[in-house]
């Protein structure tokens, strides 16, 4: 007598179970399927092409009505099961009918998550899960208007692309900093956002949705930061949750999903579960490959054969025509892990392999995904790639080949091969110049042919040509690279940021072909500064690319506490400020209060969780951050000048305050200190500062490029000026020139020595037009920079960063 197999759900996983059964000739069951959807089995992962219009529903049907009839399957469409009765081994459907089973397969899938925020139930709010959702979106698209997709993951982006294809204006709101952050690293996520924007889709990251607005129909979406986005349709695509209610009601073991063993049996031996509703070894899966692997095991068990599911490694491919994205495995940074990165800026291609113990553990591909399956197979097989490592990133075509010889490759190019696309310079012209004019260096070639003098992306080829022509006589120009992530020096990077209008760190890394995925501790802070300096008001500061002191806006000390230094303009303070500092020190039990060498007061020993409250109280007393932690203006030291001193010639204190209030907040390559002395006695020690002013009877003597830290260096004379206004003008121009030319972490005196003191003096003093332009650019930057980070952190959204996560009691250990 044939056994009775009842299946709850008719998605892709149970469909594959049946295919496996029939393919293996298993004919021992009378099969009944209850499907909540009123339709046959279809390929759910192809809903996106249906939405975009590339396919029709008929094109994605897996099993049509004839197939069920041919296999003698009883299929109930639009008839969900309401209860499982394990004692009687029956299921009851929504119409009250009851069907017995010998074996039961639960395949209830998952439910889309729609958070219970205000407006989530308005007309016009849909999820993206099944064909009904697609039909709702298509109906909205026919009316036109604006669509907001909440969620920049796989489904959300596919929905966005589909709606855009249907003619809607589309905005994607994503909570994380980059799209598809679970599948892609930040570099690939950035490229993906670029590609979507080029298609006319607005992408907003770090967007925390607060509410959906509207009376009866959706009208807009509001974020927690107050931004609003008009919407005629809102699509939630922020994730799924295993549909376990039926199993839980039947008292089966349920955690996040229905708990199954390696044989895909639930806690009841006659009940299997498969698909997105399942939790196996603590994992739930939402991709089709693991579901099919589960299906094979279930089919084998139903056929009476032992089988085991050991979990799945998954790969992801975005289904948006024209945007090729692939990822697999684990590509997070970690101890002992290495990465191989290939960037091709011109082709918008990015490839990254993460290795551990010479085996691929993660793959991210953007632009060229042809080798995705090959990398994935090697990863699944844990293949040792030591022998092919040198050419591995180039894909299967080069695997196992000899290590590439770039010099030989460029030598084999014909003379008419174009080397520098920017300036139209071919190989023959460069070779002729090298031989005919005795060129020896890259700079020689740039000067005589212009090759490599624009975007710089052909520099490697030019260097290889030099090496092929000169052999051992060629030595690379003595321009050290910024770090191991690039072959470019600081000056080249700064020049290219402006020339190529690069306005984000991922933009720089992609366009300048960084050899690592996300840079390192050397280049990220430098790039963050260079972009801030190049694009004031446009570039968004990246806090994660700053050192800890700048991120915390305080100096971390050896015991893990912080020191806080309020700004004292020109070294002046008031009884009220001193009282506030004393109150703060007492209230927060700050163990040390010290006067600094820069005429300020240092509160030492502040606990991190107290920082926002300390800042808030100091702000309330009128004080702001002294930036003692930053690569920025720190102090303007003064003496008492003509107001109090018998020898003072000018109001040095007033000038110091004026300078500090004008210059504060400006980020610089390294720390900057100023001083103003009221007479040549130089009590403020202005001749060992980055910029110093000595007040004299005839006016002001200006100095620059001094230091009194690890290296002691007297200042260089800049010039003499007659008025305070000129002091401020010359000082701003000098500071801006340093900001524009200095290498990150290069002190002003080092910069001046590198570019030439005379050159600086000529630019600032002799060239009034250049000086005025520098001041104008400094003023523009200050418009966006002159704000107090303490106030922003004390009251802003990042305040929570300083709260304790938890207090954990230390367990007692008995002797």
Tab-separated table of N, CA and C in Angstrom, residues 297-423:
chain	number	residue	atom	x	y	z
A	297	UNK	N	18.667	15.937	0.045
A	297	UNK	CA	18.735	15.106	1.256
A	297	UNK	C	17.341	14.623	1.646
A	298	UNK	N	16.371	15.528	1.609
A	298	UNK	CA	14.999	15.143	1.958
A	298	UNK	C	14.494	14.063	1.008
A	299	UNK	N	14.752	14.246	-0.283
A	299	UNK	CA	14.295	13.259	-1.261
A	299	UNK	C	14.933	11.904	-1.002
A	300	UNK	N	16.207	11.917	-0.674
A	300	UNK	CA	16.885	10.651	-0.402
A	300	UNK	C	16.293	9.966	0.829
A	301	UNK	N	16.033	10.744	1.876
A	301	UNK	CA	15.438	10.179	3.093
A	301	UNK	C	14.039	9.643	2.801
A	302	UNK	N	13.267	10.398	2.021
A	302	UNK	CA	11.906	9.923	1.681
A	302	UNK	C	11.964	8.649	0.837
A	303	UNK	N	13.061	8.483	0.098
A	303	UNK	CA	13.217	7.271	-0.716
A	303	UNK	C	13.713	6.092	0.110
A	304	UNK	N	14.000	6.345	1.380
A	304	UNK	CA	14.453	5.266	2.257
A	304	UNK	C	15.955	5.128	2.341
A	305	UNK	N	16.678	6.113	1.797
A	305	UNK	CA	18.140	6.078	1.836
A	305	UNK	C	18.661	7.111	2.829
A	306	UNK	N	19.758	6.769	3.473
A	306	UNK	CA	20.342	7.707	4.422
A	306	UNK	C	21.084	8.814	3.674
A	307	UNK	N	20.923	10.012	4.172
A	307	UNK	CA	21.629	11.150	3.573
A	307	UNK	C	21.839	12.187	4.666
A	308	UNK	N	22.744	13.064	4.419
A	308	UNK	CA	23.040	14.082	5.439
A	308	UNK	C	23.326	15.422	4.763
A	309	UNK	N	22.813	16.457	5.377
A	309	UNK	CA	23.075	17.837	4.929
A	309	UNK	C	24.044	18.464	5.933
A	310	UNK	N	25.147	18.983	5.439
A	310	UNK	CA	26.187	19.501	6.327
A	310	UNK	C	26.261	21.026	6.303
A	311	UNK	N	25.233	21.684	5.794
A	311	UNK	CA	25.287	23.138	5.685
A	311	UNK	C	25.803	23.540	4.320
A	312	UNK	N	25.741	24.834	4.022
A	312	UNK	CA	26.078	25.299	2.674
A	312	UNK	C	26.998	26.504	2.722
A	313	UNK	N	27.878	26.560	1.748
A	313	UNK	CA	28.539	27.818	1.430
A	313	UNK	C	27.703	28.470	0.338
A	314	UNK	N	27.537	29.766	0.417
A	314	UNK	CA	26.619	30.408	-0.511
A	314	UNK	C	27.343	31.442	-1.369
A	315	UNK	N	26.808	31.621	-2.540
A	315	UNK	CA	27.284	32.682	-3.418
A	315	UNK	C	26.089	33.530	-3.823
A	316	UNK	N	26.355	34.764	-4.206
A	316	UNK	CA	25.284	35.698	-4.534
A	316	UNK	C	25.592	36.393	-5.843
A	317	UNK	N	24.565	36.529	-6.667
A	317	UNK	CA	24.730	37.285	-7.905
A	317	UNK	C	23.525	38.189	-8.067
A	318	UNK	N	23.788	39.453	-8.264
A	318	UNK	CA	22.698	40.415	-8.425
A	318	UNK	C	22.053	40.245	-9.792
A	319	UNK	N	20.722	40.256	-9.809
A	319	UNK	CA	20.020	40.052	-11.088
A	319	UNK	C	19.488	41.382	-11.618
A	320	UNK	N	20.401	42.265	-11.924
A	320	UNK	CA	20.056	43.525	-12.578
A	320	UNK	C	20.848	43.590	-13.872
A	321	UNK	N	20.150	43.629	-14.973
A	321	UNK	CA	20.818	43.588	-16.268
A	321	UNK	C	21.822	44.733	-16.408
A	322	UNK	N	23.033	44.368	-16.782
A	322	UNK	CA	24.052	45.389	-17.005
A	322	UNK	C	24.901	45.683	-15.792
A	323	UNK	N	24.546	45.146	-14.637
A	323	UNK	CA	25.357	45.336	-13.437
A	323	UNK	C	25.768	43.952	-12.952
A	324	UNK	N	27.043	43.652	-13.101
A	324	UNK	CA	27.526	42.324	-12.745
A	324	UNK	C	28.192	42.357	-11.380
A	325	UNK	N	27.598	41.650	-10.444
A	325	UNK	CA	28.108	41.593	-9.077
A	325	UNK	C	28.079	40.141	-8.628
A	326	UNK	N	29.153	39.725	-7.993
A	326	UNK	CA	29.214	38.344	-7.513
A	326	UNK	C	29.964	38.333	-6.191
A	327	UNK	N	29.483	37.538	-5.246
A	327	UNK	CA	30.228	37.367	-4.005
A	327	UNK	C	29.983	35.979	-3.464
A	328	UNK	N	30.953	35.496	-2.719
A	328	UNK	CA	30.834	34.180	-2.099
A	328	UNK	C	31.792	34.115	-0.917
A	329	UNK	N	31.382	33.363	0.078
A	329	UNK	CA	32.262	33.099	1.205
A	329	UNK	C	32.397	34.263	2.156
A	330	UNK	N	33.457	34.224	2.922
A	330	UNK	CA	33.706	35.201	3.982
A	330	UNK	C	34.899	36.053	3.573
A	331	UNK	N	34.659	37.338	3.352
A	331	UNK	CA	35.750	38.206	2.906
A	331	UNK	C	36.092	39.271	3.939
A	332	UNK	N	35.681	39.036	5.191
A	332	UNK	CA	36.018	40.002	6.236
A	332	UNK	C	37.509	39.914	6.555
A	333	UNK	N	38.057	41.033	7.009
A	333	UNK	CA	39.453	41.038	7.442
A	333	UNK	C	39.589	40.173	8.687
A	334	UNK	N	40.743	39.616	8.892
A	334	UNK	CA	40.960	38.802	10.079
A	334	UNK	C	42.421	38.424	10.194
A	335	UNK	N	42.814	38.010	11.368
A	335	UNK	CA	44.206	37.646	11.605
A	335	UNK	C	44.590	36.473	10.705
A	336	UNK	N	45.717	36.595	10.065
A	336	UNK	CA	46.195	35.526	9.204
A	336	UNK	C	45.602	35.547	7.802
A	337	UNK	N	44.695	36.450	7.565
A	337	UNK	CA	44.080	36.507	6.235
A	337	UNK	C	44.851	37.465	5.328
A	338	UNK	N	44.839	37.136	4.046
A	338	UNK	CA	45.508	37.971	3.061
A	338	UNK	C	44.509	38.255	1.946
A	339	UNK	N	44.805	39.261	1.181
A	339	UNK	CA	43.893	39.572	0.088
A	339	UNK	C	44.668	39.873	-1.180
A	340	UNK	N	44.051	39.534	-2.280
A	340	UNK	CA	44.575	39.878	-3.607
A	340	UNK	C	43.518	40.740	-4.279
A	341	UNK	N	43.910	41.920	-4.715
A	341	UNK	CA	42.954	42.874	-5.275
A	341	UNK	C	43.398	43.283	-6.671
A	342	UNK	N	42.472	43.309	-7.573
A	342	UNK	CA	42.728	43.815	-8.919
A	342	UNK	C	41.684	44.878	-9.223
A	343	UNK	N	42.135	46.055	-9.569
A	343	UNK	CA	41.223	47.128	-9.968
A	343	UNK	C	41.569	47.558	-11.393
A	344	UNK	N	40.553	47.746	-12.188
A	344	UNK	CA	40.728	48.319	-13.516
A	344	UNK	C	39.783	49.517	-13.584
A	345	UNK	N	40.369	50.685	-13.330
A	345	UNK	CA	39.530	51.877	-13.205
A	345	UNK	C	38.781	52.182	-14.486
A	346	UNK	N	39.441	52.008	-15.629
A	346	UNK	CA	38.814	52.373	-16.904
A	346	UNK	C	37.597	51.485	-17.189
A	347	UNK	N	37.673	50.236	-16.786
A	347	UNK	CA	36.586	49.305	-17.079
A	347	UNK	C	35.639	49.130	-15.894
A	348	UNK	N	35.842	49.890	-14.847
A	348	UNK	CA	34.994	49.801	-13.648
A	348	UNK	C	34.932	48.357	-13.146
A	349	UNK	N	36.081	47.746	-13.101
A	349	UNK	CA	36.180	46.358	-12.657
A	349	UNK	C	36.924	46.289	-11.335
A	350	UNK	N	36.427	45.432	-10.462
A	350	UNK	CA	37.053	45.248	-9.158
A	350	UNK	C	36.964	43.773	-8.808
A	351	UNK	N	38.111	43.207	-8.430
A	351	UNK	CA	38.131	41.803	-8.026
A	351	UNK	C	38.917	41.688	-6.724
A	352	UNK	N	38.393	40.885	-5.826
A	352	UNK	CA	39.095	40.703	-4.557
A	352	UNK	C	38.945	39.261	-4.098
A	353	UNK	N	40.068	38.664	-3.795
A	353	UNK	CA	40.077	37.325	-3.220
A	353	UNK	C	40.626	37.414	-1.809
A	354	UNK	N	39.970	36.772	-0.864
A	354	UNK	CA	40.474	36.686	0.505
A	354	UNK	C	40.997	35.276	0.719
A	355	UNK	N	42.235	35.195	1.203
A	355	UNK	CA	42.884	33.904	1.385
A	355	UNK	C	43.184	33.660	2.851
A	356	UNK	N	43.118	32.411	3.236
A	356	UNK	CA	43.578	31.977	4.561
A	356	UNK	C	44.280	30.646	4.362
A	357	UNK	N	45.486	30.558	4.840
A	357	UNK	CA	46.287	29.335	4.652
A	357	UNK	C	46.362	28.932	3.186
A	358	UNK	N	46.539	29.931	2.317
A	358	UNK	CA	46.670	29.703	0.872
A	358	UNK	C	45.438	29.059	0.247
A	359	UNK	N	44.288	29.292	0.849
A	359	UNK	CA	43.030	28.800	0.285
A	359	UNK	C	42.044	29.965	0.199
A	360	UNK	N	41.260	29.964	-0.856
A	360	UNK	CA	40.285	31.035	-1.027
A	360	UNK	C	39.167	30.847	-0.019
A	361	UNK	N	38.879	31.896	0.738
A	361	UNK	CA	37.757	31.832	1.690
A	361	UNK	C	36.688	32.875	1.353
A	362	UNK	N	36.998	33.786	0.453
A	362	UNK	CA	36.006	34.791	0.091
A	362	UNK	C	36.301	35.369	-1.284
A	363	UNK	N	35.242	35.702	-2.010
A	363	UNK	CA	35.372	36.257	-3.362
A	363	UNK	C	34.406	37.426	-3.501
A	364	UNK	N	34.886	38.540	-4.013
A	364	UNK	CA	34.019	39.661	-4.381
A	364	UNK	C	34.414	40.108	-5.777
A	365	UNK	N	33.442	40.138	-6.671
A	365	UNK	CA	33.720	40.550	-8.053
A	365	UNK	C	32.710	41.614	-8.457
A	366	UNK	N	33.177	42.651	-9.111
A	366	UNK	CA	32.283	43.673	-9.655
A	366	UNK	C	32.749	43.986	-11.070
A	367	UNK	N	31.804	44.014	-11.982
A	367	UNK	CA	32.122	44.391	-13.359
A	367	UNK	C	32.451	43.203	-14.240
A	368	UNK	N	33.315	42.327	-13.761
A	368	UNK	CA	33.677	41.126	-14.516
A	368	UNK	C	33.503	39.938	-13.581
A	369	UNK	N	32.405	39.218	-13.754
A	369	UNK	CA	32.086	38.115	-12.837
A	369	UNK	C	32.237	36.750	-13.509
A	370	UNK	N	32.922	36.738	-14.652
A	370	UNK	CA	32.991	35.488	-15.423
A	370	UNK	C	33.662	34.368	-14.658
A	371	UNK	N	34.589	34.699	-13.778
A	371	UNK	CA	35.309	33.649	-13.067
A	371	UNK	C	34.692	33.340	-11.704
A	372	UNK	N	33.530	33.877	-11.443
A	372	UNK	CA	32.918	33.671	-10.134
A	372	UNK	C	32.729	32.202	-9.792
A	373	UNK	N	32.166	31.479	-10.703
A	373	UNK	CA	31.910	30.063	-10.436
A	373	UNK	C	33.209	29.294	-10.237
A	374	UNK	N	34.226	29.663	-10.989
A	374	UNK	CA	35.514	28.965	-10.865
A	374	UNK	C	36.163	29.240	-9.506
A	375	UNK	N	36.140	30.509	-9.089
A	375	UNK	CA	36.660	30.830	-7.760
A	375	UNK	C	35.845	30.105	-6.682
A	376	UNK	N	34.529	30.098	-6.880
A	376	UNK	CA	33.641	29.485	-5.894
A	376	UNK	C	33.935	27.991	-5.748
A	377	UNK	N	34.178	27.347	-6.885
A	377	UNK	CA	34.468	25.918	-6.843
A	377	UNK	C	35.769	25.654	-6.087
A	378	UNK	N	36.767	26.467	-6.338
A	378	UNK	CA	38.028	26.304	-5.613
A	378	UNK	C	37.841	26.535	-4.120
A	379	UNK	N	36.990	27.494	-3.802
A	379	UNK	CA	36.728	27.772	-2.389
A	379	UNK	C	36.020	26.595	-1.734
A	380	UNK	N	35.019	26.041	-2.399
A	380	UNK	CA	34.286	24.911	-1.830
A	380	UNK	C	35.191	23.699	-1.643
A	381	UNK	N	36.113	23.527	-2.561
A	381	UNK	CA	37.019	22.380	-2.468
A	381	UNK	C	38.223	22.666	-1.576
A	382	UNK	N	38.300	23.877	-1.042
A	382	UNK	CA	39.425	24.281	-0.178
A	382	UNK	C	40.755	23.955	-0.849
A	383	UNK	N	40.848	24.299	-2.118
A	383	UNK	CA	42.038	23.963	-2.909
A	383	UNK	C	43.214	24.868	-2.545
A	384	UNK	N	44.379	24.288	-2.382
A	384	UNK	CA	45.590	25.063	-2.111
A	384	UNK	C	45.990	25.809	-3.386
A	385	UNK	N	46.080	27.126	-3.307
A	385	UNK	CA	46.345	27.942	-4.503
A	385	UNK	C	47.782	28.444	-4.547
A	386	UNK	N	48.653	27.851	-3.752
A	386	UNK	CA	50.039	28.341	-3.695
A	386	UNK	C	50.683	28.395	-5.079
A	387	UNK	N	50.463	27.353	-5.861
A	387	UNK	CA	51.148	27.281	-7.162
A	387	UNK	C	50.591	28.269	-8.176
A	388	UNK	N	49.349	28.678	-8.020
A	388	UNK	CA	48.734	29.571	-9.022
A	388	UNK	C	48.505	30.974	-8.478
A	389	UNK	N	49.043	31.219	-7.315
A	389	UNK	CA	48.713	32.474	-6.640
A	389	UNK	C	49.073	33.713	-7.468
A	390	UNK	N	50.218	33.686	-8.138
A	390	UNK	CA	50.682	34.871	-8.856
A	390	UNK	C	49.703	35.314	-9.945
A	391	UNK	N	49.005	34.372	-10.530
A	391	UNK	CA	48.090	34.708	-11.629
A	391	UNK	C	46.640	34.426	-11.275
A	392	UNK	N	46.410	34.053	-10.023
A	392	UNK	CA	45.068	33.619	-9.610
A	392	UNK	C	44.005	34.677	-9.876
A	393	UNK	N	44.312	35.926	-9.573
A	393	UNK	CA	43.301	36.979	-9.669
A	393	UNK	C	42.861	37.211	-11.112
A	394	UNK	N	43.681	36.785	-12.078
A	394	UNK	CA	43.322	36.980	-13.486
A	394	UNK	C	42.329	35.928	-13.983
A	395	UNK	N	42.046	34.939	-13.142
A	395	UNK	CA	40.975	34.010	-13.464
A	395	UNK	C	41.438	32.703	-14.062
A	396	UNK	N	40.470	31.918	-14.430
A	396	UNK	CA	40.735	30.558	-14.877
A	396	UNK	C	41.643	30.503	-16.102
A	397	UNK	N	41.526	31.512	-16.957
A	397	UNK	CA	42.282	31.490	-18.208
A	397	UNK	C	43.786	31.474	-17.965
A	398	UNK	N	44.206	32.102	-16.836
A	398	UNK	CA	45.633	32.195	-16.564
A	398	UNK	C	46.094	31.192	-15.515
A	399	UNK	N	45.166	30.481	-14.944
A	399	UNK	CA	45.520	29.595	-13.840
A	399	UNK	C	46.581	28.594	-14.268
A	400	UNK	N	47.587	28.484	-13.437
A	400	UNK	CA	48.625	27.493	-13.715
A	400	UNK	C	49.647	27.954	-14.720
A	401	UNK	N	49.443	29.118	-15.308
A	401	UNK	CA	50.411	29.622	-16.273
A	401	UNK	C	51.637	30.174	-15.576
A	402	UNK	N	52.618	30.503	-16.349
A	402	UNK	CA	53.821	31.057	-15.750
A	402	UNK	C	53.535	32.447	-15.219
A	403	UNK	N	54.317	32.841	-14.244
A	403	UNK	CA	54.148	34.173	-13.685
A	403	UNK	C	54.309	35.204	-14.800
A	404	UNK	N	53.428	36.201	-14.774
A	404	UNK	CA	53.450	37.185	-15.833
A	404	UNK	C	54.697	38.051	-15.744
A	405	UNK	N	55.272	38.363	-16.868
A	405	UNK	CA	56.416	39.265	-16.925
A	405	UNK	C	55.946	40.539	-17.597
A	406	UNK	N	55.599	41.565	-16.809
A	406	UNK	CA	55.039	42.769	-17.397
A	406	UNK	C	56.003	43.464	-18.339
A	407	UNK	N	57.299	43.367	-18.062
A	407	UNK	CA	58.264	44.004	-18.939
A	407	UNK	C	58.270	43.343	-20.312
A	408	UNK	N	58.212	42.010	-20.298
A	408	UNK	CA	58.164	41.297	-21.573
A	408	UNK	C	56.877	41.616	-22.310
A	409	UNK	N	55.794	41.756	-21.544
A	409	UNK	CA	54.514	42.042	-22.185
A	409	UNK	C	54.534	43.394	-22.878
A	410	UNK	N	55.067	44.405	-22.234
A	410	UNK	CA	55.086	45.723	-22.856
A	410	UNK	C	56.105	45.777	-23.997
A	411	UNK	N	57.163	44.985	-23.867
A	411	UNK	CA	58.163	44.955	-24.936
A	411	UNK	C	57.578	44.343	-26.205
A	412	UNK	N	56.594	43.480	-26.025
A	412	UNK	CA	56.001	42.820	-27.180
A	412	UNK	C	54.968	43.685	-27.891
A	413	UNK	N	54.594	44.789	-27.304
A	413	UNK	CA	53.602	45.654	-27.940
A	413	UNK	C	54.161	46.287	-29.212
A	414	UNK	N	53.332	46.519	-30.209
A	414	UNK	CA	53.814	47.214	-31.413
A	414	UNK	C	54.083	48.690	-31.117
A	415	UNK	N	54.829	49.334	-31.973
A	415	UNK	CA	55.184	50.736	-31.732
A	415	UNK	C	53.974	51.660	-31.738
A	416	UNK	N	52.924	51.263	-32.446
A	416	UNK	CA	51.757	52.157	-32.500
A	416	UNK	C	50.756	51.875	-31.370
A	417	UNK	N	51.140	51.015	-30.439
A	417	UNK	CA	50.248	50.746	-29.301
A	417	UNK	C	50.185	51.984	-28.413
A	418	UNK	N	48.971	52.378	-28.089
A	418	UNK	CA	48.801	53.579	-27.263
A	418	UNK	C	49.126	53.268	-25.807
A	419	UNK	N	50.002	54.059	-25.228
A	419	UNK	CA	50.380	53.874	-23.821
A	419	UNK	C	49.626	54.869	-22.946
A	420	UNK	N	49.644	56.136	-23.354
A	420	UNK	CA	48.978	57.176	-22.566
A	420	UNK	C	47.752	57.669	-23.330
A	421	UNK	N	46.582	57.234	-22.879
A	421	UNK	CA	45.349	57.621	-23.549
A	421	UNK	C	45.016	59.084	-23.373
A	422	UNK	N	45.406	59.647	-22.217
A	422	UNK	CA	45.072	61.060	-21.953
A	422	UNK	C	45.737	61.991	-22.960
A	423	UNK	N	46.994	61.657	-23.298
A	423	UNK	CA	47.746	62.554	-24.171
A	423	UNK	C	48.043	61.944	-25.534
